[in-house]
PDB file of C-alpha atoms in Angstrom:
ATOM      1  CA  UNK A  43      85.099 111.942  69.068  1.00 63.00           C
ATOM      2  CA  UNK A  44      83.178 114.755  67.163  1.00 64.00           C
ATOM      3  CA  UNK A  45      79.262 115.249  67.138  1.00 64.00           C
ATOM      4  CA  UNK A  46      78.646 112.609  64.597  1.00 74.00           C
ATOM      5  CA  UNK A  47      80.472 109.684  66.484  1.00 86.00           C
ATOM      6  CA  UNK A  48      83.609 109.631  64.253  1.00 92.00           C
ATOM      7  CA  UNK A  49      87.046 109.312  65.891  1.00 95.00           C
ATOM      8  CA  UNK A  50      89.606 111.316  64.060  1.00 95.00           C
ATOM      9  CA  UNK A  51      93.248 110.387  64.234  1.00 96.00           C
ATOM     10  CA  UNK A  52      96.318 112.452  62.672  1.00 96.00           C
ATOM     11  CA  UNK A  53      99.602 110.731  61.894  1.00 96.00           C
ATOM     12  CA  UNK A  54     102.810 112.840  61.553  1.00 94.00           C
ATOM     13  CA  UNK A  55     105.723 111.300  60.269  1.00 93.00           C
ATOM     14  CA  UNK A  56     108.689 111.403  57.875  1.00 91.00           C
ATOM     15  CA  UNK A  57     108.804 109.768  54.505  1.00 87.00           C
ATOM     16  CA  UNK A  58     109.932 106.044  55.170  1.00 84.00           C
ATOM     17  CA  UNK A  59     108.673 105.938  58.805  1.00 86.00           C
ATOM     18  CA  UNK A  60     105.464 103.952  57.898  1.00 89.00           C
ATOM     19  CA  UNK A  61     102.934 106.718  59.138  1.00 92.00           C
ATOM     20  CA  UNK A  62     100.725 106.147  55.985  1.00 93.00           C
ATOM     21  CA  UNK A  63     101.084 102.431  56.417  1.00 95.00           C
ATOM     22  CA  UNK A  64      99.999 102.708  60.139  1.00 96.00           C
ATOM     23  CA  UNK A  65      97.125 104.875  59.195  1.00 97.00           C
ATOM     24  CA  UNK A  66      95.898 102.234  56.511  1.00 97.00           C
ATOM     25  CA  UNK A  67      96.395  99.431  59.084  1.00 97.00           C
ATOM     26  CA  UNK A  68      94.501 101.206  61.788  1.00 97.00           C
ATOM     27  CA  UNK A  69      91.619 101.711  59.446  1.00 97.00           C
ATOM     28  CA  UNK A  70      91.640  98.077  58.421  1.00 97.00           C
ATOM     29  CA  UNK A  71      91.719  96.602  61.971  1.00 97.00           C
ATOM     30  CA  UNK A  72      88.921  98.887  63.133  1.00 96.00           C
ATOM     31  CA  UNK A  73      86.644  97.657  60.171  1.00 94.00           C
ATOM     32  CA  UNK A  74      87.746  93.981  60.844  1.00 96.00           C
ATOM     33  CA  UNK A  75      86.780  94.596  64.655  1.00 96.00           C
ATOM     34  CA  UNK A  76      83.419  95.548  63.836  1.00 94.00           C
ATOM     35  CA  UNK A  77      83.436  99.227  63.213  1.00 94.00           C
ATOM     36  CA  UNK A  78      80.624 100.393  60.882  1.00 94.00           C
ATOM     37  CA  UNK A  79      83.199 102.334  58.692  1.00 96.00           C
ATOM     38  CA  UNK A  80      86.849 103.264  58.637  1.00 96.00           C
ATOM     39  CA  UNK A  81      88.903 105.332  56.089  1.00 96.00           C
ATOM     40  CA  UNK A  82      92.455 106.151  55.806  1.00 96.00           C
ATOM     41  CA  UNK A  83      93.362 109.284  54.008  1.00 94.00           C
ATOM     42  CA  UNK A  84      97.067 109.526  52.975  1.00 91.00           C
ATOM     43  CA  UNK A  85      98.532 112.918  51.988  1.00 87.00           C
ATOM     44  CA  UNK A  86     100.979 112.009  49.256  1.00 77.00           C
ATOM     45  CA  UNK A  87     102.755 114.556  47.348  1.00 73.00           C
ATOM     46  CA  UNK A  88     106.277 114.836  45.840  1.00 70.00           C
ATOM     47  CA  UNK A  89     107.693 114.001  49.296  1.00 66.00           C
ATOM     48  CA  UNK A  90     110.912 112.334  49.501  1.00 77.00           C
ATOM     49  CA  UNK A  91     112.469 109.883  52.014  1.00 82.00           C
ATOM     50  CA  UNK A  92     112.651 111.920  55.400  1.00 83.00           C
ATOM     51  CA  UNK A  93     110.402 114.679  54.520  1.00 88.00           C
ATOM     52  CA  UNK A  94     107.450 115.356  56.841  1.00 90.00           C
ATOM     53  CA  UNK A  95     104.193 113.659  55.897  1.00 90.00           C
ATOM     54  CA  UNK A  96     100.825 113.588  57.233  1.00 93.00           C
ATOM     55  CA  UNK A  97      98.001 110.636  57.086  1.00 95.00           C
ATOM     56  CA  UNK A  98      94.690 110.654  58.601  1.00 96.00           C
ATOM     57  CA  UNK A  99      92.468 107.773  59.842  1.00 97.00           C
ATOM     58  CA  UNK A 100      88.611 108.106  60.488  1.00 96.00           C
ATOM     59  CA  UNK A 101      86.683 105.264  62.278  1.00 97.00           C
ATOM     60  CA  UNK A 102      83.066 105.206  63.196  1.00 95.00           C
ATOM     61  CA  UNK A 103      81.391 102.580  65.384  1.00 92.00           C
ATOM     62  CA  UNK A 104      77.636 103.214  64.118  1.00 90.00           C
ATOM     63  CA  UNK A 105      77.545 105.317  60.923  1.00 91.00           C
ATOM     64  CA  UNK A 106      79.036 105.205  57.464  1.00 92.00           C
ATOM     65  CA  UNK A 107      81.626 108.194  57.018  1.00 93.00           C
ATOM     66  CA  UNK A 108      80.607 110.419  54.404  1.00 88.00           C
ATOM     67  CA  UNK A 109      83.369 113.055  54.644  1.00 83.00           C
ATOM     68  CA  UNK A 110      86.735 112.481  53.080  1.00 83.00           C
ATOM     69  CA  UNK A 111      88.562 115.749  53.945  1.00 86.00           C
ATOM     70  CA  UNK A 112      91.842 116.006  56.145  1.00 86.00           C
ATOM     71  CA  UNK A 113      91.382 115.846  59.803  1.00 89.00           C
ATOM     72  CA  UNK A 114      91.288 119.406  61.370  1.00 87.00           C
ATOM     73  CA  UNK A 115      90.495 118.724  65.018  1.00 89.00           C
ATOM     74  CA  UNK A 116      91.953 115.106  65.611  1.00 93.00           C
ATOM     75  CA  UNK A 117      91.030 113.298  68.742  1.00 94.00           C
ATOM     76  CA  UNK A 118      94.480 111.461  68.757  1.00 95.00           C
ATOM     77  CA  UNK A 119      97.722 112.393  67.295  1.00 94.00           C
ATOM     78  CA  UNK A 120     100.447 109.969  66.527  1.00 95.00           C
ATOM     79  CA  UNK A 121     103.974 111.483  66.152  1.00 93.00           C
ATOM     80  CA  UNK A 122     106.578 109.232  64.676  1.00 93.00           C
ATOM     81  CA  UNK A 123     109.493 111.814  65.152  1.00 89.00           C
ATOM     82  CA  UNK A 124     109.920 114.403  68.055  1.00 87.00           C
ATOM     83  CA  UNK A 125     111.764 116.740  65.571  1.00 87.00           C
ATOM     84  CA  UNK A 126     108.328 117.339  64.089  1.00 89.00           C
ATOM     85  CA  UNK A 127     107.079 119.031  66.989  1.00 85.00           C
ATOM     86  CA  UNK A 128     109.258 122.136  65.737  1.00 84.00           C
ATOM     87  CA  UNK A 129     107.224 122.427  62.509  1.00 86.00           C
ATOM     88  CA  UNK A 130     104.363 124.957  63.124  1.00 86.00           C
ATOM     89  CA  UNK A 131     101.742 122.964  61.020  1.00 84.00           C
ATOM     90  CA  UNK A 132     102.322 120.021  63.368  1.00 85.00           C
ATOM     91  CA  UNK A 133     102.200 122.153  66.649  1.00 82.00           C
ATOM     92  CA  UNK A 134      98.910 123.735  65.466  1.00 83.00           C
ATOM     93  CA  UNK A 135      97.278 120.472  65.444  1.00 84.00           C
ATOM     94  CA  UNK A 136      98.017 119.922  69.225  1.00 85.00           C
ATOM     95  CA  UNK A 137      94.826 121.330  71.128  1.00 84.00           C
ATOM     96  CA  UNK A 138      93.520 120.983  74.428  1.00 82.00           C
ATOM     97  CA  UNK A 139      91.854 117.497  74.935  1.00 84.00           C
ATOM     98  CA  UNK A 140      93.758 115.660  72.235  1.00 88.00           C
ATOM     99  CA  UNK A 141      95.585 112.542  73.248  1.00 90.00           C
ATOM    100  CA  UNK A 142      99.299 112.323  72.053  1.00 89.00           C
ATOM    101  CA  UNK A 143     101.215 109.221  71.242  1.00 91.00           C
ATOM    102  CA  UNK A 144     104.931 109.985  70.606  1.00 90.00           C
ATOM    103  CA  UNK A 145     107.546 107.477  69.433  1.00 90.00           C
ATOM    104  CA  UNK A 146     110.678 108.583  71.466  1.00 86.00           C
ATOM    105  CA  UNK A 147     113.169 106.661  73.343  1.00 84.00           C
ATOM    106  CA  UNK A 148     114.575 109.790  75.121  1.00 82.00           C
ATOM    107  CA  UNK A 149     112.808 112.302  77.633  1.00 82.00           C
ATOM    108  CA  UNK A 150     110.466 114.398  75.899  1.00 78.00           C
ATOM    109  CA  UNK A 151     111.286 118.311  75.930  1.00 74.00           C
ATOM    110  CA  UNK A 152     107.651 119.679  76.823  1.00 73.00           C
ATOM    111  CA  UNK A 153     108.741 123.227  76.037  1.00 71.00           C
ATOM    112  CA  UNK A 154     108.091 122.177  72.547  1.00 63.00           C
ATOM    113  CA  UNK A 155     104.400 121.823  73.055  1.00 67.00           C
ATOM    114  CA  UNK A 156     102.003 124.796  72.704  1.00 61.00           C
ATOM    115  CA  UNK A 157     100.419 125.686  76.013  1.00 63.00           C
ATOM    116  CA  UNK A 158      96.768 124.403  76.399  1.00 56.00           C
TER     117      UNK A 158
END
């Protein structure tokens, strides 16, 4: 949670894996459960099915959210495909103190993670 009480979540997925939908559903659920404000920020370009995509969710329990830029220092990161850990821009978002949720049925190769 940053200084203004906003929890920021980054979603990394591939086109067609519903990362953008998950971001939107989380924002809607947070608002319906009594959070003061919640927004989903999809990053949609010319991506094709299977291409790496990002989406962001910001939720605030007490204050309206007044910033709509991408999340730079997320509190939580959801990774829908472990192959995304090999992409530098994905690795760069994993910093000390972040909570990772990774969708994977196999053991995770922790050497893919940056040292924190």
